PDB file of N, CA and C in Angstrom:
ATOM      1  N   MET A 234     -68.075  12.330 -81.648  1.00  0.00           N
ATOM      2  CA  MET A 234     -69.411  11.807 -81.035  1.00  0.00           C
ATOM      3  C   MET A 234     -69.215  10.691 -80.150  1.00  0.00           C
ATOM      4  N   VAL A 235     -69.780  10.681 -79.171  1.00  0.00           N
ATOM      5  CA  VAL A 235     -69.687   9.621 -78.060  1.00  0.00           C
ATOM      6  C   VAL A 235     -70.483   8.328 -78.597  1.00  0.00           C
ATOM      7  N   SER A 236     -70.128   7.245 -78.539  1.00  0.00           N
ATOM      8  CA  SER A 236     -70.816   5.997 -78.842  1.00  0.00           C
ATOM      9  C   SER A 236     -71.769   5.591 -77.681  1.00  0.00           C
ATOM     10  N   HIS A 237     -72.696   4.727 -78.160  1.00  0.00           N
ATOM     11  CA  HIS A 237     -73.651   4.450 -77.119  1.00  0.00           C
ATOM     12  C   HIS A 237     -73.065   3.576 -75.926  1.00  0.00           C
ATOM     13  N   SER A 238     -71.988   2.744 -76.275  1.00  0.00           N
ATOM     14  CA  SER A 238     -71.419   1.949 -75.118  1.00  0.00           C
ATOM     15  C   SER A 238     -70.548   2.858 -74.276  1.00  0.00           C
ATOM     16  N   GLU A 239     -69.887   3.900 -74.911  1.00  0.00           N
ATOM     17  CA  GLU A 239     -69.140   4.804 -74.116  1.00  0.00           C
ATOM     18  C   GLU A 239     -70.041   5.691 -73.126  1.00  0.00           C
ATOM     19  N   LEU A 240     -71.121   6.082 -73.717  1.00  0.00           N
ATOM     20  CA  LEU A 240     -72.180   6.841 -72.953  1.00  0.00           C
ATOM     21  C   LEU A 240     -72.698   5.893 -71.708  1.00  0.00           C
ATOM     22  N   ARG A 241     -72.990   4.761 -71.921  1.00  0.00           N
ATOM     23  CA  ARG A 241     -73.455   3.779 -70.872  1.00  0.00           C
ATOM     24  C   ARG A 241     -72.336   3.545 -69.820  1.00  0.00           C
ATOM     25  N   LYS A 242     -71.085   3.436 -70.219  1.00  0.00           N
ATOM     26  CA  LYS A 242     -70.037   3.278 -69.322  1.00  0.00           C
ATOM     27  C   LYS A 242     -69.977   4.577 -68.381  1.00  0.00           C
ATOM     28  N   LEU A 243     -69.962   5.698 -68.986  1.00  0.00           N
ATOM     29  CA  LEU A 243     -69.952   6.988 -68.243  1.00  0.00           C
ATOM     30  C   LEU A 243     -71.071   7.173 -67.329  1.00  0.00           C
ATOM     31  N   PHE A 244     -72.233   6.781 -67.805  1.00  0.00           N
ATOM     32  CA  PHE A 244     -73.566   6.862 -67.015  1.00  0.00           C
ATOM     33  C   PHE A 244     -73.411   5.927 -65.823  1.00  0.00           C
ATOM     34  N   TYR A 245     -72.997   4.709 -65.891  1.00  0.00           N
ATOM     35  CA  TYR A 245     -72.929   3.748 -64.878  1.00  0.00           C
ATOM     36  C   TYR A 245     -71.736   3.856 -64.004  1.00  0.00           C
ATOM     37  N   SER A 246     -70.818   4.628 -64.321  1.00  0.00           N
ATOM     38  CA  SER A 246     -69.521   4.921 -63.461  1.00  0.00           C
ATOM     39  C   SER A 246     -69.721   6.214 -62.594  1.00  0.00           C
ATOM     40  N   ALA A 247     -70.629   7.044 -62.966  1.00  0.00           N
ATOM     41  CA  ALA A 247     -70.934   8.265 -62.338  1.00  0.00           C
ATOM     42  C   ALA A 247     -71.366   8.142 -60.898  1.00  0.00           C
ATOM     43  N   ASP A 248     -70.864   8.975 -60.088  1.00  0.00           N
ATOM     44  CA  ASP A 248     -71.554   8.926 -58.574  1.00  0.00           C
ATOM     45  C   ASP A 248     -72.909   9.275 -58.510  1.00  0.00           C
ATOM     46  N   ALA A 249     -73.431  10.046 -59.442  1.00  0.00           N
ATOM     47  CA  ALA A 249     -74.867  10.670 -59.260  1.00  0.00           C
ATOM     48  C   ALA A 249     -75.319  10.962 -60.676  1.00  0.00           C
ATOM     49  N   VAL A 250     -76.591  10.790 -60.982  1.00  0.00           N
ATOM     50  CA  VAL A 250     -77.192  11.084 -62.269  1.00  0.00           C
ATOM     51  C   VAL A 250     -78.439  11.901 -61.811  1.00  0.00           C
ATOM     52  N   CYS A 251     -78.654  13.080 -62.463  1.00  0.00           N
ATOM     53  CA  CYS A 251     -79.867  13.796 -62.155  1.00  0.00           C
ATOM     54  C   CYS A 251     -80.627  13.788 -63.382  1.00  0.00           C
ATOM     55  N   PHE A 252     -82.100  13.618 -63.348  1.00  0.00           N
ATOM     56  CA  PHE A 252     -83.042  13.658 -64.340  1.00  0.00           C
ATOM     57  C   PHE A 252     -84.099  14.717 -64.106  1.00  0.00           C
ATOM     58  N   ASP A 253     -84.524  15.356 -65.141  1.00  0.00           N
ATOM     59  CA  ASP A 253     -85.754  16.111 -65.158  1.00  0.00           C
ATOM     60  C   ASP A 253     -86.712  15.064 -65.450  1.00  0.00           C
ATOM     61  N   VAL A 254     -87.574  14.733 -64.451  1.00  0.00           N
ATOM     62  CA  VAL A 254     -88.622  13.743 -64.513  1.00  0.00           C
ATOM     63  C   VAL A 254     -89.732  13.924 -65.490  1.00  0.00           C
ATOM     64  N   ASP A 255     -90.382  15.117 -65.257  1.00  0.00           N
ATOM     65  CA  ASP A 255     -91.493  15.588 -66.184  1.00  0.00           C
ATOM     66  C   ASP A 255     -91.158  15.499 -67.675  1.00  0.00           C
ATOM     67  N   SER A 256     -91.802  14.712 -68.501  1.00  0.00           N
ATOM     68  CA  SER A 256     -91.560  14.774 -69.973  1.00  0.00           C
ATOM     69  C   SER A 256     -90.187  14.182 -70.335  1.00  0.00           C
ATOM     70  N   THR A 257     -89.515  13.637 -69.381  1.00  0.00           N
ATOM     71  CA  THR A 257     -88.116  13.009 -69.575  1.00  0.00           C
ATOM     72  C   THR A 257     -88.221  11.514 -69.204  1.00  0.00           C
ATOM     73  N   VAL A 258     -88.340  11.427 -67.770  1.00  0.00           N
ATOM     74  CA  VAL A 258     -88.333   9.924 -67.253  1.00  0.00           C
ATOM     75  C   VAL A 258     -89.878   9.534 -67.581  1.00  0.00           C
ATOM     76  N   ILE A 259     -90.764  10.335 -67.207  1.00  0.00           N
ATOM     77  CA  ILE A 259     -92.184  10.045 -67.674  1.00  0.00           C
ATOM     78  C   ILE A 259     -92.837  10.833 -68.701  1.00  0.00           C
ATOM     79  N   LYS A 260     -93.803  10.510 -69.364  1.00  0.00           N
ATOM     80  CA  LYS A 260     -94.381  11.266 -70.508  1.00  0.00           C
ATOM     81  C   LYS A 260     -95.160  12.531 -70.032  1.00  0.00           C
ATOM     82  N   GLU A 261     -95.648  12.408 -68.864  1.00  0.00           N
ATOM     83  CA  GLU A 261     -96.575  13.510 -68.368  1.00  0.00           C
ATOM     84  C   GLU A 261     -95.812  14.696 -67.775  1.00  0.00           C
ATOM     85  N   GLU A 262     -96.479  15.825 -67.634  1.00  0.00           N
ATOM     86  CA  GLU A 262     -96.083  17.034 -67.058  1.00  0.00           C
ATOM     87  C   GLU A 262     -96.948  16.987 -65.603  1.00  0.00           C
ATOM     88  N   GLY A 263     -96.167  16.572 -64.498  1.00  0.00           N
ATOM     89  CA  GLY A 263     -96.920  16.445 -63.191  1.00  0.00           C
ATOM     90  C   GLY A 263     -97.716  17.634 -62.838  1.00  0.00           C
ATOM     91  N   ILE A 264     -97.193  18.810 -63.030  1.00  0.00           N
ATOM     92  CA  ILE A 264     -97.835  19.949 -62.478  1.00  0.00           C
ATOM     93  C   ILE A 264     -99.112  20.364 -63.342  1.00  0.00           C
ATOM     94  N   ALA A 265     -99.109  19.995 -64.514  1.00  0.00           N
ATOM     95  CA  ALA A 265    -100.256  20.067 -65.564  1.00  0.00           C
ATOM     96  C   ALA A 265    -101.255  19.101 -65.091  1.00  0.00           C
ATOM     97  N   GLU A 266    -100.960  18.034 -64.790  1.00  0.00           N
ATOM     98  CA  GLU A 266    -101.910  16.891 -64.408  1.00  0.00           C
ATOM     99  C   GLU A 266    -102.572  17.264 -63.180  1.00  0.00           C
ATOM    100  N   LEU A 267    -101.748  17.737 -62.320  1.00  0.00           N
ATOM    101  CA  LEU A 267    -102.472  18.208 -60.833  1.00  0.00           C
ATOM    102  C   LEU A 267    -103.290  19.347 -60.963  1.00  0.00           C
ATOM    103  N   ALA A 268    -102.904  20.396 -61.905  1.00  0.00           N
ATOM    104  CA  ALA A 268    -103.745  21.408 -62.270  1.00  0.00           C
ATOM    105  C   ALA A 268    -105.081  21.086 -62.851  1.00  0.00           C
ATOM    106  N   LYS A 269    -105.103  19.990 -63.621  1.00  0.00           N
ATOM    107  CA  LYS A 269    -106.328  19.478 -64.171  1.00  0.00           C
ATOM    108  C   LYS A 269    -107.266  18.951 -63.044  1.00  0.00           C
ATOM    109  N   VAL A 270    -106.735  18.051 -62.269  1.00  0.00           N
ATOM    110  CA  VAL A 270    -107.466  17.626 -61.163  1.00  0.00           C
ATOM    111  C   VAL A 270    -107.969  18.655 -60.136  1.00  0.00           C
ATOM    112  N   CYS A 271    -107.234  19.720 -59.954  1.00  0.00           N
ATOM    113  CA  CYS A 271    -107.774  20.756 -59.251  1.00  0.00           C
ATOM    114  C   CYS A 271    -108.460  21.874 -59.800  1.00  0.00           C
ATOM    115  N   GLY A 272    -108.911  21.754 -61.171  1.00  0.00           N
ATOM    116  CA  GLY A 272    -109.685  22.476 -61.770  1.00  0.00           C
ATOM    117  C   GLY A 272    -109.142  23.922 -62.054  1.00  0.00           C
ATOM    118  N   VAL A 273    -107.712  24.121 -62.322  1.00  0.00           N
ATOM    119  CA  VAL A 273    -107.207  25.344 -62.609  1.00  0.00           C
ATOM    120  C   VAL A 273    -106.223  25.095 -63.813  1.00  0.00           C
ATOM    121  N   GLU A 274    -106.573  24.254 -64.553  1.00  0.00           N
ATOM    122  CA  GLU A 274    -105.789  23.923 -65.752  1.00  0.00           C
ATOM    123  C   GLU A 274    -105.486  25.114 -66.705  1.00  0.00           C
ATOM    124  N   ASP A 275    -106.341  25.873 -66.935  1.00  0.00           N
ATOM    125  CA  ASP A 275    -106.178  27.046 -67.917  1.00  0.00           C
ATOM    126  C   ASP A 275    -105.252  28.058 -67.322  1.00  0.00           C
ATOM    127  N   ALA A 276    -105.370  28.499 -65.968  1.00  0.00           N
ATOM    128  CA  ALA A 276    -104.511  29.457 -65.453  1.00  0.00           C
ATOM    129  C   ALA A 276    -103.182  28.894 -65.345  1.00  0.00           C
ATOM    130  N   VAL A 277    -102.995  27.690 -64.957  1.00  0.00           N
ATOM    131  CA  VAL A 277    -101.605  27.131 -64.727  1.00  0.00           C
ATOM    132  C   VAL A 277    -100.944  27.045 -66.210  1.00  0.00           C
ATOM    133  N   SER A 278    -101.807  26.493 -67.136  1.00  0.00           N
ATOM    134  CA  SER A 278    -101.112  26.489 -68.562  1.00  0.00           C
ATOM    135  C   SER A 278    -100.722  27.798 -69.131  1.00  0.00           C
ATOM    136  N   GLU A 279    -101.486  28.846 -68.784  1.00  0.00           N
ATOM    137  CA  GLU A 279    -101.040  30.179 -69.140  1.00  0.00           C
ATOM    138  C   GLU A 279     -99.720  30.574 -68.548  1.00  0.00           C
ATOM    139  N   MET A 280     -99.724  30.464 -67.234  1.00  0.00           N
ATOM    140  CA  MET A 280     -98.477  30.708 -66.373  1.00  0.00           C
ATOM    141  C   MET A 280     -97.288  29.868 -67.022  1.00  0.00           C
ATOM    142  N   THR A 281     -97.479  28.643 -67.311  1.00  0.00           N
ATOM    143  CA  THR A 281     -96.326  27.764 -67.914  1.00  0.00           C
ATOM    144  C   THR A 281     -95.939  28.485 -69.260  1.00  0.00           C
ATOM    145  N   ARG A 282     -97.033  28.918 -70.112  1.00  0.00           N
ATOM    146  CA  ARG A 282     -96.552  29.446 -71.343  1.00  0.00           C
ATOM    147  C   ARG A 282     -95.709  30.679 -71.241  1.00  0.00           C
ATOM    148  N   ARG A 283     -96.238  31.387 -70.288  1.00  0.00           N
ATOM    149  CA  ARG A 283     -95.344  32.828 -70.033  1.00  0.00           C
ATOM    150  C   ARG A 283     -94.050  32.357 -69.573  1.00  0.00           C
ATOM    151  N   ALA A 284     -93.881  31.376 -68.660  1.00  0.00           N
ATOM    152  CA  ALA A 284     -92.560  31.071 -68.259  1.00  0.00           C
ATOM    153  C   ALA A 284     -91.675  30.419 -69.253  1.00  0.00           C
ATOM    154  N   MET A 285     -92.168  29.578 -70.123  1.00  0.00           N
ATOM    155  CA  MET A 285     -91.416  28.979 -71.219  1.00  0.00           C
ATOM    156  C   MET A 285     -91.026  30.043 -72.188  1.00  0.00           C
ATOM    157  N   GLY A 286     -91.768  31.088 -72.297  1.00  0.00           N
ATOM    158  CA  GLY A 286     -91.515  32.219 -73.310  1.00  0.00           C
ATOM    159  C   GLY A 286     -90.442  33.095 -72.730  1.00  0.00           C
ATOM    160  N   GLY A 287     -90.073  33.065 -71.409  1.00  0.00           N
ATOM    161  CA  GLY A 287     -89.097  33.775 -70.844  1.00  0.00           C
ATOM    162  C   GLY A 287     -89.701  35.104 -70.076  1.00  0.00           C
ATOM    163  N   ALA A 288     -91.049  35.311 -69.986  1.00  0.00           N
ATOM    164  CA  ALA A 288     -91.574  36.433 -69.501  1.00  0.00           C
ATOM    165  C   ALA A 288     -91.515  36.481 -68.011  1.00  0.00           C
ATOM    166  N   VAL A 289     -91.500  35.275 -67.382  1.00  0.00           N
ATOM    167  CA  VAL A 289     -91.497  35.050 -65.931  1.00  0.00           C
ATOM    168  C   VAL A 289     -90.431  34.135 -65.627  1.00  0.00           C
ATOM    169  N   PRO A 290     -89.570  34.392 -64.689  1.00  0.00           N
ATOM    170  CA  PRO A 290     -88.573  33.456 -64.231  1.00  0.00           C
ATOM    171  C   PRO A 290     -89.027  32.275 -63.709  1.00  0.00           C
ATOM    172  N   PHE A 291     -88.392  31.125 -63.835  1.00  0.00           N
ATOM    173  CA  PHE A 291     -88.879  29.670 -63.531  1.00  0.00           C
ATOM    174  C   PHE A 291     -89.246  29.631 -62.014  1.00  0.00           C
ATOM    175  N   LYS A 292     -88.453  30.221 -61.154  1.00  0.00           N
ATOM    176  CA  LYS A 292     -88.828  29.999 -59.777  1.00  0.00           C
ATOM    177  C   LYS A 292     -90.218  30.709 -59.404  1.00  0.00           C
ATOM    178  N   ALA A 293     -90.311  32.028 -60.069  1.00  0.00           N
ATOM    179  CA  ALA A 293     -91.483  32.758 -59.637  1.00  0.00           C
ATOM    180  C   ALA A 293     -92.739  32.143 -60.200  1.00  0.00           C
ATOM    181  N   ALA A 294     -92.523  31.522 -61.623  1.00  0.00           N
ATOM    182  CA  ALA A 294     -93.620  30.708 -62.320  1.00  0.00           C
ATOM    183  C   ALA A 294     -93.912  29.471 -61.515  1.00  0.00           C
ATOM    184  N   LEU A 295     -93.007  28.760 -60.909  1.00  0.00           N
ATOM    185  CA  LEU A 295     -93.421  27.639 -60.189  1.00  0.00           C
ATOM    186  C   LEU A 295     -94.146  28.057 -58.967  1.00  0.00           C
ATOM    187  N   THR A 296     -93.692  29.071 -58.267  1.00  0.00           N
ATOM    188  CA  THR A 296     -94.394  29.491 -57.003  1.00  0.00           C
ATOM    189  C   THR A 296     -95.749  29.975 -57.257  1.00  0.00           C
ATOM    190  N   GLU A 297     -95.966  30.666 -58.399  1.00  0.00           N
ATOM    191  CA  GLU A 297     -97.337  31.156 -58.791  1.00  0.00           C
ATOM    192  C   GLU A 297     -98.290  30.027 -59.215  1.00  0.00           C
ATOM    193  N   ARG A 298     -97.575  29.032 -59.922  1.00  0.00           N
ATOM    194  CA  ARG A 298     -98.542  27.734 -60.312  1.00  0.00           C
ATOM    195  C   ARG A 298     -98.834  27.021 -59.202  1.00  0.00           C
ATOM    196  N   LEU A 299     -98.023  26.772 -58.174  1.00  0.00           N
ATOM    197  CA  LEU A 299     -98.346  26.098 -57.011  1.00  0.00           C
ATOM    198  C   LEU A 299     -99.438  26.817 -56.133  1.00  0.00           C
ATOM    199  N   ALA A 300     -99.263  28.124 -56.108  1.00  0.00           N
ATOM    200  CA  ALA A 300    -100.177  28.858 -55.308  1.00  0.00           C
ATOM    201  C   ALA A 300    -101.631  28.831 -56.039  1.00  0.00           C
ATOM    202  N   LEU A 301    -101.651  28.774 -57.275  1.00  0.00           N
ATOM    203  CA  LEU A 301    -102.927  28.534 -57.969  1.00  0.00           C
ATOM    204  C   LEU A 301    -103.498  27.188 -57.830  1.00  0.00           C
ATOM    205  N   ILE A 302    -102.688  26.126 -57.855  1.00  0.00           N
ATOM    206  CA  ILE A 302    -103.173  24.699 -57.515  1.00  0.00           C
ATOM    207  C   ILE A 302    -103.694  24.551 -56.146  1.00  0.00           C
ATOM    208  N   ARG A 303    -102.841  24.656 -55.194  1.00  0.00           N
ATOM    209  CA  ARG A 303    -103.147  24.514 -53.844  1.00  0.00           C
ATOM    210  C   ARG A 303    -103.866  23.211 -53.605  1.00  0.00           C
ATOM    211  N   PRO A 304    -103.347  22.042 -54.012  1.00  0.00           N
ATOM    212  CA  PRO A 304    -104.045  20.822 -53.806  1.00  0.00           C
ATOM    213  C   PRO A 304    -104.300  20.279 -52.448  1.00  0.00           C
ATOM    214  N   SER A 305    -105.566  19.760 -52.409  1.00  0.00           N
ATOM    215  CA  SER A 305    -105.738  19.057 -51.031  1.00  0.00           C
ATOM    216  C   SER A 305    -105.268  17.810 -51.002  1.00  0.00           C
ATOM    217  N   ARG A 306    -105.140  17.067 -49.868  1.00  0.00           N
ATOM    218  CA  ARG A 306    -104.683  15.672 -49.775  1.00  0.00           C
ATOM    219  C   ARG A 306    -105.528  14.747 -50.554  1.00  0.00           C
ATOM    220  N   GLU A 307    -106.783  15.030 -50.615  1.00  0.00           N
ATOM    221  CA  GLU A 307    -107.729  14.214 -51.420  1.00  0.00           C
ATOM    222  C   GLU A 307    -107.402  14.279 -52.976  1.00  0.00           C
ATOM    223  N   GLN A 308    -107.252  15.508 -53.327  1.00  0.00           N
ATOM    224  CA  GLN A 308    -106.840  15.707 -54.868  1.00  0.00           C
ATOM    225  C   GLN A 308    -105.480  15.077 -55.216  1.00  0.00           C
ATOM    226  N   MET A 309    -104.520  15.249 -54.246  1.00  0.00           N
ATOM    227  CA  MET A 309    -103.292  14.496 -54.475  1.00  0.00           C
ATOM    228  C   MET A 309    -103.360  13.049 -54.600  1.00  0.00           C
ATOM    229  N   GLN A 310    -104.345  12.346 -53.633  1.00  0.00           N
ATOM    230  CA  GLN A 310    -104.446  10.961 -53.689  1.00  0.00           C
ATOM    231  C   GLN A 310    -105.269  10.505 -55.041  1.00  0.00           C
ATOM    232  N   ARG A 311    -106.211  11.451 -55.429  1.00  0.00           N
ATOM    233  CA  ARG A 311    -106.967  11.187 -56.691  1.00  0.00           C
ATOM    234  C   ARG A 311    -105.973  11.236 -57.744  1.00  0.00           C
ATOM    235  N   LEU A 312    -105.138  12.161 -57.910  1.00  0.00           N
ATOM    236  CA  LEU A 312    -104.142  12.133 -59.010  1.00  0.00           C
ATOM    237  C   LEU A 312    -103.273  10.942 -59.084  1.00  0.00           C
ATOM    238  N   ILE A 313    -102.783  10.621 -57.827  1.00  0.00           N
ATOM    239  CA  ILE A 313    -102.005   9.414 -57.872  1.00  0.00           C
ATOM    240  C   ILE A 313    -102.726   8.163 -58.203  1.00  0.00           C
ATOM    241  N   ALA A 314    -104.087   7.997 -57.750  1.00  0.00           N
ATOM    242  CA  ALA A 314    -104.836   6.778 -58.091  1.00  0.00           C
ATOM    243  C   ALA A 314    -105.371   6.724 -59.577  1.00  0.00           C
ATOM    244  N   GLU A 315    -105.716   7.951 -60.102  1.00  0.00           N
ATOM    245  CA  GLU A 315    -106.263   7.998 -61.481  1.00  0.00           C
ATOM    246  C   GLU A 315    -105.393   8.306 -62.568  1.00  0.00           C
ATOM    247  N   HIS A 316    -104.276   8.871 -62.249  1.00  0.00           N
ATOM    248  CA  HIS A 316    -103.412   9.321 -63.357  1.00  0.00           C
ATOM    249  C   HIS A 316    -101.921   8.760 -63.178  1.00  0.00           C
ATOM    250  N   LEU A 317    -101.826   7.531 -63.182  1.00  0.00           N
ATOM    251  CA  LEU A 317    -100.502   6.910 -63.040  1.00  0.00           C
ATOM    252  C   LEU A 317     -99.570   7.324 -64.155  1.00  0.00           C
ATOM    253  N   PRO A 318     -98.265   7.676 -63.974  1.00  0.00           N
ATOM    254  CA  PRO A 318     -97.438   8.187 -64.927  1.00  0.00           C
ATOM    255  C   PRO A 318     -96.914   7.081 -65.979  1.00  0.00           C
ATOM    256  N   HIS A 319     -96.668   7.208 -67.146  1.00  0.00           N
ATOM    257  CA  HIS A 319     -96.118   6.375 -68.073  1.00  0.00           C
ATOM    258  C   HIS A 319     -94.664   6.625 -68.398  1.00  0.00           C
ATOM    259  N   LEU A 320     -93.861   5.646 -68.366  1.00  0.00           N
ATOM    260  CA  LEU A 320     -92.455   5.828 -68.415  1.00  0.00           C
ATOM    261  C   LEU A 320     -92.123   6.192 -69.936  1.00  0.00           C
ATOM    262  N   THR A 321     -91.196   6.904 -70.232  1.00  0.00           N
ATOM    263  CA  THR A 321     -90.856   7.304 -71.498  1.00  0.00           C
ATOM    264  C   THR A 321     -90.007   6.012 -72.031  1.00  0.00           C
ATOM    265  N   PRO A 322     -90.448   5.764 -73.341  1.00  0.00           N
ATOM    266  CA  PRO A 322     -89.762   4.577 -73.975  1.00  0.00           C
ATOM    267  C   PRO A 322     -88.305   4.636 -73.736  1.00  0.00           C
ATOM    268  N   GLY A 323     -87.648   3.532 -73.370  1.00  0.00           N
ATOM    269  CA  GLY A 323     -86.203   3.367 -73.207  1.00  0.00           C
ATOM    270  C   GLY A 323     -85.659   3.747 -71.862  1.00  0.00           C
ATOM    271  N   ILE A 324     -86.370   4.448 -70.914  1.00  0.00           N
ATOM    272  CA  ILE A 324     -85.813   4.914 -69.771  1.00  0.00           C
ATOM    273  C   ILE A 324     -85.727   3.665 -68.807  1.00  0.00           C
ATOM    274  N   ARG A 325     -86.417   2.693 -68.693  1.00  0.00           N
ATOM    275  CA  ARG A 325     -86.206   1.541 -67.993  1.00  0.00           C
ATOM    276  C   ARG A 325     -84.893   0.881 -68.145  1.00  0.00           C
ATOM    277  N   GLU A 326     -84.651   0.666 -69.536  1.00  0.00           N
ATOM    278  CA  GLU A 326     -83.438   0.071 -70.114  1.00  0.00           C
ATOM    279  C   GLU A 326     -82.136   0.975 -69.755  1.00  0.00           C
ATOM    280  N   LEU A 327     -82.306   2.251 -69.729  1.00  0.00           N
ATOM    281  CA  LEU A 327     -81.250   3.115 -69.376  1.00  0.00           C
ATOM    282  C   LEU A 327     -80.947   3.182 -67.896  1.00  0.00           C
ATOM    283  N   VAL A 328     -81.849   3.079 -67.117  1.00  0.00           N
ATOM    284  CA  VAL A 328     -81.507   2.999 -65.628  1.00  0.00           C
ATOM    285  C   VAL A 328     -81.326   1.629 -64.948  1.00  0.00           C
ATOM    286  N   ASN A 329     -81.475   0.600 -65.781  1.00  0.00           N
ATOM    287  CA  ASN A 329     -81.356  -0.872 -65.279  1.00  0.00           C
ATOM    288  C   ASN A 329     -79.918  -1.211 -65.640  1.00  0.00           C
ATOM    289  N   PRO A 330     -78.951  -1.340 -64.607  1.00  0.00           N
ATOM    290  CA  PRO A 330     -77.516  -1.737 -65.012  1.00  0.00           C
ATOM    291  C   PRO A 330     -77.448  -3.092 -65.397  1.00  0.00           C
ATOM    292  N   ALA A 331     -78.325  -3.942 -65.250  1.00  0.00           N
ATOM    293  CA  ALA A 331     -78.354  -5.378 -65.837  1.00  0.00           C
ATOM    294  C   ALA A 331     -78.433  -5.314 -67.273  1.00  0.00           C
ATOM    295  N   THR A 332     -79.026  -4.297 -67.882  1.00  0.00           N
ATOM    296  CA  THR A 332     -79.101  -4.185 -69.377  1.00  0.00           C
ATOM    297  C   THR A 332     -77.867  -3.756 -70.039  1.00  0.00           C
ATOM    298  N   PRO A 333     -77.223  -4.521 -70.817  1.00  0.00           N
ATOM    299  CA  PRO A 333     -75.862  -4.191 -71.412  1.00  0.00           C
ATOM    300  C   PRO A 333     -76.084  -2.883 -72.365  1.00  0.00           C
TER     301      PRO A 333
END
């Protein structure tokens, strides 16, 4: 098992690090929040459920969900203004190199 300090060294020495932001870096699922704002939460939730169950490939499900949502600029601005994301506990410390 890799120790916490070894993992941090590896993390900070990497040339690049990639995160899945939704439900990893932030607590929210952005596409679900956008679907709520656009009034298509149930349809998008059903498509997400089907994709998570393996019935629909990820790319196809994402394409279909975005086609259902079709947000306007105003809806995007409302989402940003009214639904600020919340960082997952510990993420700030993980990405801050000043934190030992």
